[in-house]
Coordinates of C-alpha atoms in Angstrom, one line a residue:
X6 CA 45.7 1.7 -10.4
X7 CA 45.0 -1.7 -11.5
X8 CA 41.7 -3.5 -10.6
X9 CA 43.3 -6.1 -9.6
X10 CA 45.3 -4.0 -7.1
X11 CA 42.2 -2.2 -5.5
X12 CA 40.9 -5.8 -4.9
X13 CA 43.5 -6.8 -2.9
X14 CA 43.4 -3.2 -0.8
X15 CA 39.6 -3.4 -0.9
X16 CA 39.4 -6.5 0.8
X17 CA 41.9 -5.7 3.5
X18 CA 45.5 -5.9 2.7
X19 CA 46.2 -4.3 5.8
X20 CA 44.8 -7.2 7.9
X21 CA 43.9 -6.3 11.3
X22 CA 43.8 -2.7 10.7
X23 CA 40.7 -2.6 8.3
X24 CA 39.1 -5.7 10.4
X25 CA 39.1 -3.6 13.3
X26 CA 36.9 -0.7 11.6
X27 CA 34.6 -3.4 9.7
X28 CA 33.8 -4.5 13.2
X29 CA 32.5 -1.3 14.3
X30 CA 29.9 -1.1 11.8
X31 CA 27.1 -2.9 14.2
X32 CA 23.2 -2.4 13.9
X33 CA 23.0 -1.6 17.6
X34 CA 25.2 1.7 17.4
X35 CA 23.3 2.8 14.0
X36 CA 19.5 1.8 15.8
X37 CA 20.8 4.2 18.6
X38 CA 22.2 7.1 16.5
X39 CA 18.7 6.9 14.2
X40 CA 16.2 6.9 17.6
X41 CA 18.1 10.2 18.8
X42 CA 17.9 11.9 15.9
X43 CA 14.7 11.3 14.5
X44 CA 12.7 11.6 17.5
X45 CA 10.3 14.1 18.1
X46 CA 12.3 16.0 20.7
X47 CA 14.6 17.6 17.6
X48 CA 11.5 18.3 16.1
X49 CA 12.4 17.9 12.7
X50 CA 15.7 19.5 12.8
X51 CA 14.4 21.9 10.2
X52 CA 17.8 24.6 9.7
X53 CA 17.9 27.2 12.2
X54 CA 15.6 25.1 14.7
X55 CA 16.3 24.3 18.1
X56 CA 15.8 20.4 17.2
X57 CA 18.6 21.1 14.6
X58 CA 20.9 23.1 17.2
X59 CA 20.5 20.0 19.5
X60 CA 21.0 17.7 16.7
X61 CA 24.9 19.4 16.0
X62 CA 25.7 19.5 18.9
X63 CA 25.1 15.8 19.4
X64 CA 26.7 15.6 16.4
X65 CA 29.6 17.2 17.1
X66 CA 29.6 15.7 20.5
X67 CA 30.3 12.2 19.1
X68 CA 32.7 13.4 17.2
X69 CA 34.8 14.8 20.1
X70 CA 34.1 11.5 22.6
X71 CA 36.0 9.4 19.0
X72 CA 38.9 11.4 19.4
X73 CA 38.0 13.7 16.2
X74 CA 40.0 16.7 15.9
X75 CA 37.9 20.1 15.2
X76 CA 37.2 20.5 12.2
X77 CA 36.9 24.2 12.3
X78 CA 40.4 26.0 12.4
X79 CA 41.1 23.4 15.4
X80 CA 39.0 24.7 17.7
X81 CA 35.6 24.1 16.6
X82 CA 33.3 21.2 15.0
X83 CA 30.8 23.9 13.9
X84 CA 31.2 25.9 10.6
X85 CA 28.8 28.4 11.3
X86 CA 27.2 30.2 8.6
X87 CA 24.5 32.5 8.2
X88 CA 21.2 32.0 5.7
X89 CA 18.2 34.4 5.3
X90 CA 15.3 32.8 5.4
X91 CA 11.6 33.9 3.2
X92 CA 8.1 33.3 4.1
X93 CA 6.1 34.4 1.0
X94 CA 2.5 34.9 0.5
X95 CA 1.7 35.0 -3.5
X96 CA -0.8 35.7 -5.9
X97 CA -1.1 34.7 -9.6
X98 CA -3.3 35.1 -12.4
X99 CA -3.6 34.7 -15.6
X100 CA -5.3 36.6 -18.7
X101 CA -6.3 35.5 -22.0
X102 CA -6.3 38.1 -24.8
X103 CA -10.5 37.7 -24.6
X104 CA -10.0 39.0 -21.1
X105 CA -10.8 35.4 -19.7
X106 CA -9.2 35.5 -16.0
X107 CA -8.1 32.2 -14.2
X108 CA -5.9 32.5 -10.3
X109 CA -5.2 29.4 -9.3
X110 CA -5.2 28.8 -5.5
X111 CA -2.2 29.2 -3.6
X112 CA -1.6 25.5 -2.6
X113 CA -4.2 23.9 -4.6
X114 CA -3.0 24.9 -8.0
X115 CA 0.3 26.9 -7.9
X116 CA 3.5 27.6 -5.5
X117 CA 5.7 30.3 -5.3
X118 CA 7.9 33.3 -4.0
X119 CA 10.2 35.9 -5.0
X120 CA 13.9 35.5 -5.4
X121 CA 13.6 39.4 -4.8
X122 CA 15.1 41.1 -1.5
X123 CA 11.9 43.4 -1.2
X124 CA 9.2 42.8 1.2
X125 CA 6.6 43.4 -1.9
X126 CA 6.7 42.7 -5.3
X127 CA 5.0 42.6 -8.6
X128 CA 5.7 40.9 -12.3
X129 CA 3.2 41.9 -15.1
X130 CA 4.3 39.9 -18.4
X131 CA 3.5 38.3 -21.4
X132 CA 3.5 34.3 -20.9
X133 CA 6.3 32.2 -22.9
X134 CA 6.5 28.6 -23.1
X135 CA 10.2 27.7 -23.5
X136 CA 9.7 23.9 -23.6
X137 CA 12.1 22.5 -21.0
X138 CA 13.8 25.7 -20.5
X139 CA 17.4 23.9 -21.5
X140 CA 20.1 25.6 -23.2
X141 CA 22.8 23.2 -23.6
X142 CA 25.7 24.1 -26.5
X143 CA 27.4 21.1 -25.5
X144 CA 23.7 18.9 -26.8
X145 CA 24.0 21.0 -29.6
X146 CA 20.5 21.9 -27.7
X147 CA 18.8 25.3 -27.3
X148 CA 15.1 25.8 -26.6
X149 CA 15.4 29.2 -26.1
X150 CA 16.5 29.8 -30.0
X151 CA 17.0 34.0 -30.5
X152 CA 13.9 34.5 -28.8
X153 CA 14.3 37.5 -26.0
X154 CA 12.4 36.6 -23.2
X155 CA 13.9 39.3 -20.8
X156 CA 11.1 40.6 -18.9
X157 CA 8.6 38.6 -19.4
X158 CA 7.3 35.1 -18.0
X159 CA 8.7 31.4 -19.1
X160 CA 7.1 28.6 -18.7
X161 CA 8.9 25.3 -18.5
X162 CA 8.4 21.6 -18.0
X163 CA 10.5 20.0 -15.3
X164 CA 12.8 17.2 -16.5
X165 CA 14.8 17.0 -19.6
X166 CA 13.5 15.6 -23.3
X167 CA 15.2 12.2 -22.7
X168 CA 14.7 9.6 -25.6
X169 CA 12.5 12.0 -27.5
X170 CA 15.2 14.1 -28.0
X171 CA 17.5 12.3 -30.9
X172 CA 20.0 11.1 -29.0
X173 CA 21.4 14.3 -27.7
X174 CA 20.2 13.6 -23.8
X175 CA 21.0 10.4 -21.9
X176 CA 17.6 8.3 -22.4
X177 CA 15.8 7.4 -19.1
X178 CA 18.6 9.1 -17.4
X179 CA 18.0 12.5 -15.8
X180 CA 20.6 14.8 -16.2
X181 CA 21.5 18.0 -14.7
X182 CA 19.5 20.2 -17.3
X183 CA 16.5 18.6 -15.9
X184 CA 17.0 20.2 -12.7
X185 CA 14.7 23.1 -11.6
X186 CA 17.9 25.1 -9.8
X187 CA 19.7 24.7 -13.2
X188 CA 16.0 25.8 -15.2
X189 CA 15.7 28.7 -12.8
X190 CA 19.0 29.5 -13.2
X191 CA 19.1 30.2 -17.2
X192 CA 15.9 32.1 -16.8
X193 CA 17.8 34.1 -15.2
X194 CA 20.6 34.7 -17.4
X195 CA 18.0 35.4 -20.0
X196 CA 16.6 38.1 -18.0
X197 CA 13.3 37.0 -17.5
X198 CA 11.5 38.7 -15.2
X199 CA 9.6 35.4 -13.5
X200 CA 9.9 31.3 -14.5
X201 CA 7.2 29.0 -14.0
X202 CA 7.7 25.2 -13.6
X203 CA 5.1 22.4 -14.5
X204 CA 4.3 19.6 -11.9
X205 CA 3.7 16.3 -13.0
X206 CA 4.4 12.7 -10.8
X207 CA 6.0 11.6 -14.0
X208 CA 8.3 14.0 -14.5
X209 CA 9.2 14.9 -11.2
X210 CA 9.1 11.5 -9.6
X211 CA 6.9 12.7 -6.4
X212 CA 3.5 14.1 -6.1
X213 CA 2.2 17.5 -5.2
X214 CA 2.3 16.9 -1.8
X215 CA 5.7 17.0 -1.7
X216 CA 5.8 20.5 -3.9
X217 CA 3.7 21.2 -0.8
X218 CA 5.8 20.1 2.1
X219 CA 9.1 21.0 0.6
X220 CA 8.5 24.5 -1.4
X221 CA 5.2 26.0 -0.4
X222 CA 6.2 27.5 4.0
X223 CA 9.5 29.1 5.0
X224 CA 12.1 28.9 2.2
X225 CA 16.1 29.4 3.0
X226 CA 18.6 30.8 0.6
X227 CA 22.2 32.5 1.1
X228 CA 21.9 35.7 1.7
X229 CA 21.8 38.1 -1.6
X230 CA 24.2 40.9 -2.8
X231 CA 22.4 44.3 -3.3
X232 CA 23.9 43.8 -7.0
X233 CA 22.6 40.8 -7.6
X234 CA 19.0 40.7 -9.9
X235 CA 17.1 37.6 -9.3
X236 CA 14.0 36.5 -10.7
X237 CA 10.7 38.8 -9.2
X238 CA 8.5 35.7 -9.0
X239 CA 9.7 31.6 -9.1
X240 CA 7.1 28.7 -8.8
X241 CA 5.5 25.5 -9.9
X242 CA 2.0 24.7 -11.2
X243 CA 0.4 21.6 -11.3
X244 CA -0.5 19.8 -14.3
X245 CA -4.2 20.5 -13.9
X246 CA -3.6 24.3 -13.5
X247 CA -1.0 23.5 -16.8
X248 CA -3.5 22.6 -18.6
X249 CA -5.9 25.2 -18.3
X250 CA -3.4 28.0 -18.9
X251 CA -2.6 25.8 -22.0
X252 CA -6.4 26.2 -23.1
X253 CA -6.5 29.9 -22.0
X254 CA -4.2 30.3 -25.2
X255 CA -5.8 27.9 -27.5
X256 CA -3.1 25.5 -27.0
X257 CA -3.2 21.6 -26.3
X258 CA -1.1 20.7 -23.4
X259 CA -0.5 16.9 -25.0
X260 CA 0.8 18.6 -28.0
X261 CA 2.9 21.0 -26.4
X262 CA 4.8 18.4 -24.3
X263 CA 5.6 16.2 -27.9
X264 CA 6.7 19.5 -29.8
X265 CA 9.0 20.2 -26.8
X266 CA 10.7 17.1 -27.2
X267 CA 12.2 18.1 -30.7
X268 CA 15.4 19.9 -31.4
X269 CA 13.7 22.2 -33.7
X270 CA 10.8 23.7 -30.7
X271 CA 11.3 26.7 -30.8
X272 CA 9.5 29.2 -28.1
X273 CA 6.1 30.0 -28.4
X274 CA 4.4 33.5 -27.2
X275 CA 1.0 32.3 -25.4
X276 CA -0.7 36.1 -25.8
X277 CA -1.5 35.6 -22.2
X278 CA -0.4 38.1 -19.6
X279 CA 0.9 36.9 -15.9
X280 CA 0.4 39.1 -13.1
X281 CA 2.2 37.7 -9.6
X282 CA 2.4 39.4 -6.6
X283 CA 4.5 38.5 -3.7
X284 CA 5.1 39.7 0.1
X285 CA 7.5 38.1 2.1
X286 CA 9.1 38.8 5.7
X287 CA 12.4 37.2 5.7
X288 CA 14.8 37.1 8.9
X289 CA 18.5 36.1 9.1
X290 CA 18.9 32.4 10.4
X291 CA 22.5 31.1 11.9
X292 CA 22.9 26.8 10.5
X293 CA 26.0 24.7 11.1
X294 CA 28.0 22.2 9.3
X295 CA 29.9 19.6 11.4
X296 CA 33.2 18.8 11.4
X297 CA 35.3 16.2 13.2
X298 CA 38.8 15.1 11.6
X299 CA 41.1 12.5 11.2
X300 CA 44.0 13.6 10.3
X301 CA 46.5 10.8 8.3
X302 CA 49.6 9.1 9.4
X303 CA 51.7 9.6 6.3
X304 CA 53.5 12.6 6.2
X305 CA 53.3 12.4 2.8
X306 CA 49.5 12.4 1.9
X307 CA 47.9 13.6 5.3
X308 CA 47.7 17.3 3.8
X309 CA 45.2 15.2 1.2
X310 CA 41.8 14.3 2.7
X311 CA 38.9 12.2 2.1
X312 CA 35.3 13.9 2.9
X313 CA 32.7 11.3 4.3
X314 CA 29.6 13.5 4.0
X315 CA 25.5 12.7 5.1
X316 CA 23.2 15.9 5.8
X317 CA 21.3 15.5 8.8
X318 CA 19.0 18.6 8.3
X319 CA 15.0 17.9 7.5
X320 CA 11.7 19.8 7.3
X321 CA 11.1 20.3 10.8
X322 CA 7.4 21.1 11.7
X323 CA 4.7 21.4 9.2
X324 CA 1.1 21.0 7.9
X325 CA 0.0 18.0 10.0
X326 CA -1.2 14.8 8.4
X327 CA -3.3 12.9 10.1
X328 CA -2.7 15.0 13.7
X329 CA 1.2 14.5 13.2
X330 CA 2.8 17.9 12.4
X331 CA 6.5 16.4 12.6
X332 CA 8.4 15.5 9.7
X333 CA 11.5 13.5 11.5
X334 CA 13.1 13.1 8.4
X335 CA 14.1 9.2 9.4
X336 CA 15.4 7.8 6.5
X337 CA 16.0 11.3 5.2
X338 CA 18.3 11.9 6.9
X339 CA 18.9 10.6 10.3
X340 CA 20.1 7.3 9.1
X341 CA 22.2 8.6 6.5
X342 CA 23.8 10.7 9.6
X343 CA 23.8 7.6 11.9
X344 CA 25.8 5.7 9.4
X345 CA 28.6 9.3 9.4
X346 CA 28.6 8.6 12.8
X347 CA 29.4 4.8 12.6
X348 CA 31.9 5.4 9.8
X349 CA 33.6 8.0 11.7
X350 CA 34.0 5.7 14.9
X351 CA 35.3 3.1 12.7
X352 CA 37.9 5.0 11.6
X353 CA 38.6 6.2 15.0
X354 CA 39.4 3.0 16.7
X355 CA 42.0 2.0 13.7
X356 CA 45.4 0.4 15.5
X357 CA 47.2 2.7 12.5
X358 CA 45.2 6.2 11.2
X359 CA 44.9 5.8 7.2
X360 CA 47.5 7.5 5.0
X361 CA 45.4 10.0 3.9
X362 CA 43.6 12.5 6.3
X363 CA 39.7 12.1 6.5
X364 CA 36.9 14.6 7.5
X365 CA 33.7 13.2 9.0
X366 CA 30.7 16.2 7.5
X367 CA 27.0 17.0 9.1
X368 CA 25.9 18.9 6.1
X369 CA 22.7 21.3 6.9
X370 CA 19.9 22.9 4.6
X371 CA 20.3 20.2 2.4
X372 CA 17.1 20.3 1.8
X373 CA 16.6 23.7 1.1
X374 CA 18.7 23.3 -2.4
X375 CA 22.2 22.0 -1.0
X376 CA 22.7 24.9 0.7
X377 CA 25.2 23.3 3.8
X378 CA 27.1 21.4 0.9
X379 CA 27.4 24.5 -0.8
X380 CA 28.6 26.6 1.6
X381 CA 31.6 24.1 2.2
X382 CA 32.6 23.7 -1.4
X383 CA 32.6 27.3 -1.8
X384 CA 34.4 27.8 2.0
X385 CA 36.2 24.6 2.4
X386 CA 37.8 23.6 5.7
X387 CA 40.8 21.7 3.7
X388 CA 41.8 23.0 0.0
X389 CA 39.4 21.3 -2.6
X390 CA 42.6 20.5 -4.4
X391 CA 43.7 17.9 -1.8
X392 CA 40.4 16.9 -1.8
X393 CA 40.4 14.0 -3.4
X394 CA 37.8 12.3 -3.1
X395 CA 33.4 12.7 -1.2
X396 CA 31.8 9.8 0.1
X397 CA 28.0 10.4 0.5
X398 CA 25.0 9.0 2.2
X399 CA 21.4 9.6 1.9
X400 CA 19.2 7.3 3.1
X401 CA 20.5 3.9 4.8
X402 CA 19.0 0.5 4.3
X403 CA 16.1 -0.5 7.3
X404 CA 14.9 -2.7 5.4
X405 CA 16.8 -5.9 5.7
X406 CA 19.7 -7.5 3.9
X407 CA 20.4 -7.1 0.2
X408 CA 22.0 -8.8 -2.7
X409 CA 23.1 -5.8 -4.2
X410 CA 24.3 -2.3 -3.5
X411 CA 24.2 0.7 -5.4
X412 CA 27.3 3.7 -5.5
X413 CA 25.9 6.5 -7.4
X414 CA 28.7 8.8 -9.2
X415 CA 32.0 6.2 -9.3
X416 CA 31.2 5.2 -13.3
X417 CA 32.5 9.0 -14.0
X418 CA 36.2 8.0 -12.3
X419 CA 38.3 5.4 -11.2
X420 CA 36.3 4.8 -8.2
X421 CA 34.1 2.4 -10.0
X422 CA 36.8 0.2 -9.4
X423 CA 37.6 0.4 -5.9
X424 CA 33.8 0.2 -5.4
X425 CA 33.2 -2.8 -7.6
X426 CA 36.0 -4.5 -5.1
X427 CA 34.8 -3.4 -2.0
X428 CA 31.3 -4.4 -3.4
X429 CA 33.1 -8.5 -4.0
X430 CA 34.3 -8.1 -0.8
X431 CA 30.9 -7.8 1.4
X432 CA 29.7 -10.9 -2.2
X433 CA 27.5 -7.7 -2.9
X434 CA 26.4 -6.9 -6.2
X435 CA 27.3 -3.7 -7.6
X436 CA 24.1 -2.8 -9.6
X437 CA 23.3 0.6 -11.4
X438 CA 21.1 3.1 -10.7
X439 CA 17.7 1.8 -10.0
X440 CA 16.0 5.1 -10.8
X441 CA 18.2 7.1 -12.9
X442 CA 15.4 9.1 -14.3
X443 CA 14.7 10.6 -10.8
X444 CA 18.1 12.2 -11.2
X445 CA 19.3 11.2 -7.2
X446 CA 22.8 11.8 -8.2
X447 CA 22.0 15.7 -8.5
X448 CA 19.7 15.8 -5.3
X449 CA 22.2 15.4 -2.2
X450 CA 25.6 16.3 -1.2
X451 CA 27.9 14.9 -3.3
X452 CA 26.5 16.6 -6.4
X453 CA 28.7 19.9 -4.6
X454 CA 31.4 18.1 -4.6
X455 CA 31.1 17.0 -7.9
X456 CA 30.4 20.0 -9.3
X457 CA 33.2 21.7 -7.3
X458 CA 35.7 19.0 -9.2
X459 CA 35.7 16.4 -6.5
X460 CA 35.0 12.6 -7.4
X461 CA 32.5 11.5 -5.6
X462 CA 30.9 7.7 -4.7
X463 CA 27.0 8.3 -3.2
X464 CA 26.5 5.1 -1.4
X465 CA 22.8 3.7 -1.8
X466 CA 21.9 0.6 0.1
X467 CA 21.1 -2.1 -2.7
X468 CA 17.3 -3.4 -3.6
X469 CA 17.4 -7.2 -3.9
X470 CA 16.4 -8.4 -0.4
X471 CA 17.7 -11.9 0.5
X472 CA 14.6 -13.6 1.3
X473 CA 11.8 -11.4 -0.7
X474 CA 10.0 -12.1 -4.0
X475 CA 11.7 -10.1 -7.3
X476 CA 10.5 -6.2 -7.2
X477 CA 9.6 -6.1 -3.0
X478 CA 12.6 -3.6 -2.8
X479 CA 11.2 -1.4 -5.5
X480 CA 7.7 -1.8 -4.3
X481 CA 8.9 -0.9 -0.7
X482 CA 10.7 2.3 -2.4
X483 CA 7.9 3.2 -3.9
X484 CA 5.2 3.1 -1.3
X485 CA 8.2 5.9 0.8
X486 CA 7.9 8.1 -2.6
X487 CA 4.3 8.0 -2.7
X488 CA 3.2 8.2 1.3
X489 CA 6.5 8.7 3.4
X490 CA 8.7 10.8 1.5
X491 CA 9.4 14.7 2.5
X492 CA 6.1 13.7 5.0
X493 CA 5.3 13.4 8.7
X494 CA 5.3 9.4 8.4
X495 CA 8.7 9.3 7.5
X496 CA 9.8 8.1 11.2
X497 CA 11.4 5.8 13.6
X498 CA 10.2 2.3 13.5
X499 CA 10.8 -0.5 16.1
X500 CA 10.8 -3.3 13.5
X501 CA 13.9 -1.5 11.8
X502 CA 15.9 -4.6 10.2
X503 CA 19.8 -3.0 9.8
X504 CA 21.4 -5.2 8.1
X505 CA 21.2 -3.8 4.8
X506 CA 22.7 -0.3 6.5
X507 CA 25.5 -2.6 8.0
X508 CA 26.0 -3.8 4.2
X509 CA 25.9 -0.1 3.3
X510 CA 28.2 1.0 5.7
X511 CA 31.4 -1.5 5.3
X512 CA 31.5 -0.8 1.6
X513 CA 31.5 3.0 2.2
X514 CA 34.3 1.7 4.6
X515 CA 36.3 -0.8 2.3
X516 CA 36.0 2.6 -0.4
X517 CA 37.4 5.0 1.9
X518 CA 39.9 3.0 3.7
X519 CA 41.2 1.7 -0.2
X520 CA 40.8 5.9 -1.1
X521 CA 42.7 7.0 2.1
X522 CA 45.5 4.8 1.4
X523 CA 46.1 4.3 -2.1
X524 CA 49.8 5.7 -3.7
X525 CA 47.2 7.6 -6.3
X526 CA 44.0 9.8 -5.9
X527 CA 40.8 8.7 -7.6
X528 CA 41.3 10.3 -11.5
X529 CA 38.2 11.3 -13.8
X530 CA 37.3 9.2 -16.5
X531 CA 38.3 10.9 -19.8
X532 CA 35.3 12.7 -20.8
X533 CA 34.1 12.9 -17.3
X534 CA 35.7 15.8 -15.8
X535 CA 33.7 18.3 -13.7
X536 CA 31.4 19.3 -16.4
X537 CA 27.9 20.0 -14.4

């Protein structure tokens, strides 16, 4: 489709029909939406909670007071699904050919659990460093070489090479090798028997703390086939804990990271053996997706939908800072799931239902690994091929009004268009990712629809707040990685300014509106097919 033709439908070609959706995108019903579910009567709305059973069923509530349809085989909002989840207690050690012991503190210096279905187990092994642990034929990369690592331990830094790594990667941009599910994934293949990950702020893009709060208590996973052979032990050690297992081996850490970053690294035996022990009591949890639908008006396209997506799952309750044991998850996610809401009421109160069906998702355990986003792609409620096209949010603007606004995903397809025009239409900027080596477009929803073969847009509030001094956005990002993020202070405040989520929410509405009732479906780029 033309640019010039998504302008004209991005900017509301069908005059009164889109106006009357814009106008439904107010702060008041957003404010409202955020206070409910972030409040310390969910508790967190950790998966498998009672704050998260109360937070569906408000969920699904609204959804059925808009005039949704069930989602669920028209009977039910609620796709129900089981997860098992793993409390793990863990030991590890290390041992230098000398006989030199170091066990660094659960907590303090390492994190992990077994991937294993037994209450007990044990992984004795000789330590390997495998670099980044990538193996990527397409990069013409490998650090694995011919080297059998199956059965013993790899160690891996988190991230990818980047710039160091001539050309083959994507620069300051993260991509999906850099990802510990993908690391943790091909240490599997290779049959190793555990896989070690190295913490560091850099690389990762958040401190220890959030290790901590995110990987370290009760840990959710599908539930395993007895044929399946995961890894006996999986964890992360911090850079100071790193470096002395570097030194146990008469390595230098500094130098290991710069050999890693060349083509020709290949892996190195440490001579020092691991020894990890895990016991873990796991129980079977029942989460929820929800559902509401809108189905289209054209008899034509309404079997084709569009998926407007936002988890509302967080941490629940946890190690207390400063006496508050409640992580609300504000930001992340309640007011990713208030904007869902406002979105979906939008829609609703159209004089004429889009072309194109549209399904309003509450995705759960998102923070567990995108386990709810998951579970739909691999069970979806309408066909993945008339899906044509995900619509994500994670984190709405409270911070005030912005010049710019940022749509994660549309440069691989021809939704980069139809954002760039509903972008003009709201005079917003369309900028690029503002932190593209944190990798965001891998870390929430949309990255299972991507991989799943869907196009995807994952609409960011922008950063350039009308008003504020050059870099106060960033700064104000910042300060949430380093103090809020994944931690108890992440809650509701009074002084919430929405008009950057009001911004955020009409261009997700001018994109799905243009999606739901344009003659042609969003198309890859060429090149950028489902290739993650």
């Amino acid at each position: 489709m033309a640019v010039a033709a998504v302008a004209v439908m991005a900017t509301g070609c069908a005059g009164d029909n889109s106006a009357v959706g814009l106008g439904a995108t107010g702060a008041d019903a957003i404010d409202a939406h955020v206070r409910f579910l972030s409040s310390d009567d969910l508790e967190g709305r950790a998966p498998g909670t009672r704050g998260s059973e109360l937070a569906a069923l408000y969920i699904a509530t609204q959804f059925e007071q808009m005039g949704l349809t069930p989602g669920v085989g028209d009977s039910s909002y609620l796709q129900r699904f089981g997860l098992e989840s793993v409390r793990s207690q863990a030991r590890l050690s290390f041992r230098a050919k000398g006989g030199a012991l170091y066990s660094p503190q659960p907590g303090d210096g390492f994190v992990g659990w077994s991937a294993d279905t037994l209450e007990s187990s044990r992984v004795d092994g000789e330590l390997v460093f495998v670099g980044y642990g990538i193996s990527a034929p397409d990069l013409g990369w490998d650090d694995y070489k011919d080297v059998d690592v199956g059965g013993r331990v790899v160690l891996m830094l988190s991230n990818d090479p980047g710039q160091g790594a001539s050309g083959r990667f994507r620069g300051d941009t993260l991509t999906y090798y850099g990802q510990p599910t993908y690391k943790l994934e091909e240490a599997t293949r290779r049959g190793a028997a555990a896989a070690v990950l190295i913490h560091t702020p850099e690389s990762a893009g958040y401190g220890w703390h959030v290790i901590l709060s995110s990987q370290a208590g009760e840990r959710l996973r599908y539930e395993r086939g007895a044929s399946e052979q995961p890894l006996g032990f999986e964890g992360w050690l911090n850079l100071e804990a790193a470096e002395q297992v570097a030194s146990m081996a008469g390595l230098d850490f500094s130098t290991l990271l710069e050999t890693a970053r060349s083509e020709e690294f290949r892996p190195i035996a440490t001579g020092v053996n691991v020894t990890a022990t895990v016991r873990s009591s796991r129980r079977r949890i029942e989460v929820a997706n929800v559902a509401g639908l809108l189905p289209g008006s054209d008899p034509r396209l309404a079997d084709e939908v569009v998926v407007f997506s936002a988890h509302y799952d967080h941490l629940g309750i946890g190690p207390a800072v400063d006496g508050d044991s409640i992580y609300n998850g504000t930001y992340d996610n309640a007011s990713g799931t208030a904007l869902l809401l406002v979105l979906g009421e939008a829609f609703a109160q159209l004089p004429q239902r889009p072309a194109r069906s549209i399904l309003f998702l509450a995705l759960t355990a998102e923070e567990a690994g995108l386990l709810g986003s998951g579970y739909y792609t691999d069970n979806p409620l309408l066909p993945l091929s008339r899906t044509v096209a995900n619509l994500n949010i994670d984190g709405a603007g409270v911070w005030g009004r912005t010049e710019d606004i940022v749509v994660l995903g549309a440069e691989y397809s021809s939704l980069e268009s139809i954002a760039a025009a509903a972008a003009a239409a709201e005079d917003l900027r369309l900028a690029g990712d503002r932190a593209p080596e944190l990798g965001f477009i891998f870390r929430s929803g949309q990255f299972s629809f991507m991989r799943a073969g869907v196009p995807v847009a994952f609409v960011q509030h922008g950063l350039d707040y009308r008003g504020r001094l050059p870099g106060w956005g960033k700064q104000v990002m910042e300060r949430y990685n380093s103090g809020q993020y994944h931690q108890p202070g992440d809650e509701y405040r009074p002084d919430f300014d929405y008009a950057g989520a009001v911004q955020q929410a009409r261009v997700a509405f001018r994109i799905g509106f243009t999606v739901a009732n344009g003659p042609d479906r969003p198309m890859w780029k060429e090149g950028d097919g489902p290739r993650w």
